[in-house]
Amino acid sequence: MDKQKIKAAADLLLAARKHEITLARLPDEYIPADVAEAYAVQDTVSQSLGEVGGWKVGAKAPGAQPSCAPMPAQFIFAAPYHFFDLLTAGSRGIEVEIALRMKSDLPARATPYTEAEVLAAVGTVHPAIELVSSRYSEYPAANPLAGLADALSNCAFIYGPGRSDLGQIDQSIQHAELYFNGLEVAKTVGGNPVVDIWPLVTWLANHVGERCGGLKAGQFVTTGSCTGLLFADKGSSVNALLQNIGKVDISFAQV
């Protein structure tokens, strides 16, 4: 891998995160050559942002190749949460998601983890909102590898109270609702395109084991949108409900 290119791309993304620069797109000379380089850019940015509090993971369809990104602990919040100017200078994309919280470490090992082993390491399931905001002003990124390098546009993660009865999670029949300022903007059943989240989480556990030592107790795993991606205006209140899991409430300042 081209370490100089990886560092240069990471420096640009970090400057854009801090609103020091406006980055229309990742310059062609810094676009990762492959998925491994894109993940290397993610890791370089993540190291500058401190502790990893969790991971986002998703795929476009059952059996499709998943992708993932680390979520910095400093941008993980318990609901209800009000955003002032922090993090909200860009777009305010909202995704309602099923999230899991690990109760046990899944460290790197020679043999892959099974789905049963991963399930046993999960402590609680939570309703969640992922706040999506690209570091590129041209969104979505024209090059998928540039989007992957930008942590798949993760901006913040907000979670509601959890429950421990994991056996009742069935994404294929999961009801989800999303409201902006009290008005319903999305209502879905089985809206996550992967349908079954557990193969996705198992893939993540093994990927993170190879990449950075494994998932850790206390970290969150958020598993992709149940409602698609919708954008909230400044000053909005946002309310999300996952039936039989819980709700998440956030709001944005009028700035």
Short mmCIF file of C-alpha atoms in Angstrom, two decimals:
data_model
loop_
_atom_site.label_atom_id
_atom_site.label_comp_id
_atom_site.label_asym_id
_atom_site.label_seq_id
_atom_site.Cartn_x
_atom_site.Cartn_y
_atom_site.Cartn_z
CA MET A 1 0.00 0.00 0.00
CA ASP A 2 1.05 3.57 -0.65
CA LYS A 3 1.57 4.91 2.89
CA GLN A 4 2.24 8.45 1.74
CA LYS A 5 -1.03 8.55 -0.23
CA ILE A 6 -2.95 7.05 2.70
CA LYS A 7 -1.63 9.70 5.09
CA ALA A 8 -2.37 12.52 2.65
CA ALA A 9 -5.97 11.33 2.19
CA ALA A 10 -6.42 10.97 5.93
CA ASP A 11 -5.04 14.47 6.57
CA LEU A 12 -7.56 15.96 4.13
CA LEU A 13 -10.45 14.07 5.72
CA LEU A 14 -9.40 15.14 9.21
CA ALA A 15 -9.16 18.78 8.13
CA ALA A 16 -12.64 18.53 6.62
CA ARG A 17 -13.97 16.98 9.84
CA LYS A 18 -12.62 19.96 11.76
CA HIS A 19 -14.16 22.37 9.20
CA GLU A 20 -10.69 23.72 8.44
CA ILE A 21 -11.24 23.11 4.72
CA THR A 22 -14.12 22.46 2.34
CA LEU A 23 -13.45 19.24 0.47
CA ALA A 24 -15.57 18.84 -2.66
CA ARG A 25 -14.20 15.37 -3.31
CA LEU A 26 -11.11 13.31 -2.63
CA PRO A 27 -8.50 14.32 -5.24
CA ASP A 28 -7.92 11.64 -7.84
CA GLU A 29 -4.33 11.12 -6.74
CA TYR A 30 -5.50 10.21 -3.21
CA ILE A 31 -8.35 7.85 -4.08
CA PRO A 32 -7.57 4.40 -2.62
CA ALA A 33 -6.46 1.80 -5.11
CA ASP A 34 -8.54 -0.90 -3.43
CA VAL A 35 -10.62 -1.73 -0.35
CA ALA A 36 -7.50 -2.43 1.73
CA GLU A 37 -6.19 1.10 1.11
CA ALA A 38 -9.61 2.58 1.90
CA TYR A 39 -9.65 0.78 5.24
CA ALA A 40 -6.10 1.97 5.88
CA VAL A 41 -7.29 5.57 5.43
CA GLN A 42 -10.14 4.87 7.86
CA ASP A 43 -7.67 3.52 10.41
CA THR A 44 -5.34 6.49 10.07
CA VAL A 45 -8.22 8.93 10.63
CA SER A 46 -9.53 6.83 13.52
CA GLN A 47 -6.18 6.89 15.31
CA SER A 48 -6.36 10.69 15.36
CA LEU A 49 -9.91 10.68 16.71
CA GLY A 50 -9.16 8.54 19.74
CA GLU A 51 -10.90 5.51 21.20
CA VAL A 52 -13.17 3.46 18.95
CA GLY A 53 -16.58 3.24 20.56
CA GLY A 54 -18.16 0.99 17.97
CA TRP A 55 -18.51 -0.02 14.35
CA LYS A 56 -21.02 0.50 11.57
CA VAL A 57 -21.53 -2.38 9.18
CA GLY A 58 -23.84 -2.91 6.24
CA ALA A 59 -24.41 -4.55 2.89
CA LYS A 60 -26.66 -3.88 -0.07
CA ALA A 61 -28.35 -7.28 -0.07
CA PRO A 62 -28.21 -10.71 1.60
CA GLY A 63 -24.92 -12.33 0.66
CA ALA A 64 -23.43 -9.12 -0.75
CA GLN A 65 -19.94 -8.09 0.36
CA PRO A 66 -20.28 -6.06 3.58
CA SER A 67 -18.38 -2.89 4.38
CA CYS A 68 -17.70 -1.24 7.71
CA ALA A 69 -16.20 1.74 9.50
CA PRO A 70 -15.11 2.60 13.04
CA MET A 71 -17.22 5.02 15.10
CA PRO A 72 -15.22 7.31 17.42
CA ALA A 73 -16.25 7.06 21.07
CA GLN A 74 -16.31 10.87 21.35
CA PHE A 75 -19.20 10.99 18.85
CA ILE A 76 -21.39 8.34 20.51
CA PHE A 77 -24.23 9.72 22.64
CA ALA A 78 -27.09 8.39 24.75
CA ALA A 79 -30.56 9.58 23.75
CA PRO A 80 -32.20 11.99 24.11
CA TYR A 81 -29.47 14.22 22.66
CA HIS A 82 -29.46 17.80 21.39
CA PHE A 83 -26.88 18.83 18.81
CA PHE A 84 -25.67 22.41 18.96
CA ASP A 85 -23.20 23.45 16.23
CA LEU A 86 -20.93 20.43 16.84
CA LEU A 87 -20.93 18.01 13.91
CA THR A 88 -23.86 19.67 12.17
CA ALA A 89 -22.16 22.09 9.79
CA GLY A 90 -22.78 19.60 7.00
CA SER A 91 -25.84 17.54 6.10
CA ARG A 92 -27.99 15.91 8.76
CA GLY A 93 -28.67 12.49 7.29
CA ILE A 94 -30.76 10.25 9.53
CA GLU A 95 -30.76 6.45 9.55
CA VAL A 96 -32.80 4.40 12.03
CA GLU A 97 -30.87 1.26 12.92
CA ILE A 98 -30.76 -1.82 15.11
CA ALA A 99 -27.61 -1.63 17.21
CA LEU A 100 -25.92 -4.20 19.42
CA ARG A 101 -23.59 -3.72 22.38
CA MET A 102 -20.86 -6.22 23.10
CA LYS A 103 -20.64 -7.79 26.56
CA SER A 104 -17.48 -9.77 25.80
CA ASP A 105 -14.33 -9.27 23.76
CA LEU A 106 -13.93 -11.17 20.51
CA PRO A 107 -10.14 -11.04 20.12
CA ALA A 108 -8.20 -12.03 17.05
CA ARG A 109 -7.73 -15.78 16.63
CA ALA A 110 -6.69 -18.25 13.95
CA THR A 111 -10.14 -19.76 13.33
CA PRO A 112 -13.14 -17.61 12.33
CA TYR A 113 -15.89 -16.96 14.86
CA THR A 114 -19.19 -18.70 14.27
CA GLU A 115 -22.52 -16.90 14.32
CA ALA A 116 -23.39 -18.64 17.61
CA GLU A 117 -20.14 -17.43 19.22
CA VAL A 118 -20.78 -13.86 18.09
CA LEU A 119 -24.36 -13.93 19.36
CA ALA A 120 -23.12 -15.18 22.74
CA ALA A 121 -20.75 -12.19 22.99
CA VAL A 122 -23.53 -9.62 22.47
CA GLY A 123 -25.08 -8.17 25.60
CA THR A 124 -27.91 -5.90 24.53
CA VAL A 125 -29.86 -4.66 21.51
CA HIS A 126 -30.63 -0.94 21.16
CA PRO A 127 -32.66 1.38 18.98
CA ALA A 128 -30.29 3.81 17.32
CA ILE A 129 -29.88 6.71 14.94
CA GLU A 130 -26.78 7.11 12.86
CA LEU A 131 -26.13 10.72 11.93
CA VAL A 132 -24.71 10.66 8.41
CA SER A 133 -22.64 13.56 7.08
CA SER A 134 -20.00 13.18 4.41
CA ARG A 135 -16.75 15.10 4.55
CA TYR A 136 -17.22 15.71 0.82
CA SER A 137 -19.48 18.53 -0.30
CA GLU A 138 -20.26 16.47 -3.42
CA TYR A 139 -22.38 13.71 -1.90
CA PRO A 140 -22.55 10.83 -2.39
CA ALA A 141 -18.90 10.36 -3.28
CA ALA A 142 -18.45 9.67 -6.97
CA ASN A 143 -15.94 6.92 -6.21
CA PRO A 144 -17.12 4.19 -3.77
CA LEU A 145 -13.58 3.73 -2.46
CA ALA A 146 -13.45 7.43 -1.56
CA GLY A 147 -16.73 6.99 0.30
CA LEU A 148 -15.36 3.97 2.14
CA ALA A 149 -12.22 5.92 3.08
CA ASP A 150 -14.51 8.57 4.60
CA ALA A 151 -15.88 6.05 7.11
CA LEU A 152 -19.02 5.59 4.99
CA SER A 153 -20.06 9.13 6.00
CA ASN A 154 -20.43 8.28 9.70
CA CYS A 155 -20.77 11.45 11.74
CA ALA A 156 -22.33 10.43 15.06
CA PHE A 157 -24.24 7.61 16.71
CA ILE A 158 -27.08 8.02 19.19
CA TYR A 159 -28.54 5.07 21.07
CA GLY A 160 -31.58 4.41 23.23
CA PRO A 161 -31.94 2.06 26.22
CA GLY A 162 -31.08 -1.58 25.51
CA ARG A 163 -32.66 -4.93 26.22
CA SER A 164 -31.06 -8.33 26.58
CA ASP A 165 -33.58 -10.69 24.91
CA LEU A 166 -31.69 -10.96 21.65
CA GLY A 167 -33.51 -14.05 20.40
CA GLN A 168 -36.55 -12.01 19.38
CA ILE A 169 -34.68 -9.84 16.85
CA ASP A 170 -36.08 -10.57 13.39
CA GLN A 171 -35.16 -7.88 10.90
CA SER A 172 -37.44 -9.38 8.26
CA ILE A 173 -40.52 -8.27 10.26
CA GLN A 174 -39.01 -5.33 12.15
CA HIS A 175 -41.29 -2.28 12.19
CA ALA A 176 -39.53 1.10 12.11
CA GLU A 177 -40.93 4.63 12.18
CA LEU A 178 -39.25 8.00 11.77
CA TYR A 179 -40.69 11.44 12.52
CA PHE A 180 -39.37 14.94 11.78
CA ASN A 181 -40.99 17.67 13.89
CA GLY A 182 -43.82 15.30 14.75
CA LEU A 183 -44.59 14.38 11.13
CA GLU A 184 -44.11 10.81 9.93
CA VAL A 185 -41.47 10.67 7.18
CA ALA A 186 -40.85 6.91 7.07
CA LYS A 187 -42.64 3.75 8.14
CA THR A 188 -41.17 0.40 7.13
CA VAL A 189 -41.29 -3.33 7.85
CA GLY A 190 -38.10 -5.29 7.30
CA GLY A 191 -36.41 -2.26 5.79
CA ASN A 192 -32.81 -3.33 6.28
CA PRO A 193 -31.62 -4.72 2.91
CA VAL A 194 -29.59 -7.55 4.50
CA VAL A 195 -32.77 -9.01 6.11
CA ASP A 196 -30.78 -11.07 8.64
CA ILE A 197 -28.26 -9.00 10.61
CA TRP A 198 -26.40 -11.88 12.27
CA PRO A 199 -24.27 -12.98 9.26
CA LEU A 200 -23.34 -9.30 8.90
CA VAL A 201 -22.23 -9.00 12.53
CA THR A 202 -20.32 -12.29 12.27
CA TRP A 203 -18.47 -10.99 9.21
CA LEU A 204 -17.62 -7.82 11.14
CA ALA A 205 -16.28 -9.75 14.14
CA ASN A 206 -13.90 -11.71 11.94
CA HIS A 207 -12.93 -8.69 9.83
CA VAL A 208 -12.13 -6.58 12.89
CA GLY A 209 -10.23 -9.48 14.42
CA GLU A 210 -7.90 -9.54 11.42
CA ARG A 211 -7.75 -5.77 11.08
CA CYS A 212 -7.28 -4.37 14.57
CA GLY A 213 -7.43 -7.04 17.23
CA GLY A 214 -11.16 -7.67 17.46
CA LEU A 215 -14.40 -6.30 18.84
CA LYS A 216 -14.29 -5.21 22.48
CA ALA A 217 -16.75 -5.36 25.34
CA GLY A 218 -18.74 -2.13 25.54
CA GLN A 219 -18.44 -1.32 21.84
CA PHE A 220 -21.56 -0.84 19.73
CA VAL A 221 -22.26 -2.45 16.38
CA THR A 222 -24.87 -0.71 14.26
CA THR A 223 -26.25 -2.76 11.43
CA GLY A 224 -27.60 -0.56 8.63
CA SER A 225 -30.66 1.55 8.03
CA CYS A 226 -34.18 0.22 8.49
CA THR A 227 -35.71 3.39 6.99
CA GLY A 228 -33.32 4.49 4.27
CA LEU A 229 -31.53 7.83 4.47
CA LEU A 230 -33.52 11.00 5.06
CA PHE A 231 -32.22 14.50 5.75
CA ALA A 232 -33.38 16.71 8.61
CA ASP A 233 -33.33 20.52 8.51
CA LYS A 234 -31.65 22.76 11.04
CA GLY A 235 -33.79 23.19 14.12
CA SER A 236 -35.52 19.83 13.62
CA SER A 237 -36.63 17.37 16.25
CA VAL A 238 -36.17 13.75 15.18
CA ASN A 239 -37.95 10.78 16.75
CA ALA A 240 -37.25 7.17 15.80
CA LEU A 241 -39.12 4.05 16.91
CA LEU A 242 -38.17 0.42 16.46
CA GLN A 243 -41.16 -1.65 17.56
CA ASN A 244 -40.41 -3.93 20.55
CA ILE A 245 -36.88 -2.49 20.80
CA GLY A 246 -37.36 1.16 21.76
CA LYS A 247 -37.09 4.75 20.66
CA VAL A 248 -34.45 7.44 20.11
CA ASP A 249 -35.03 11.19 20.25
CA ILE A 250 -32.59 13.83 19.01
CA SER A 251 -32.81 17.49 18.02
CA PHE A 252 -30.74 20.06 16.18
CA ALA A 253 -30.09 23.68 17.01
CA GLN A 254 -31.21 26.38 14.58
CA VAL A 255 -27.68 27.46 13.58
#
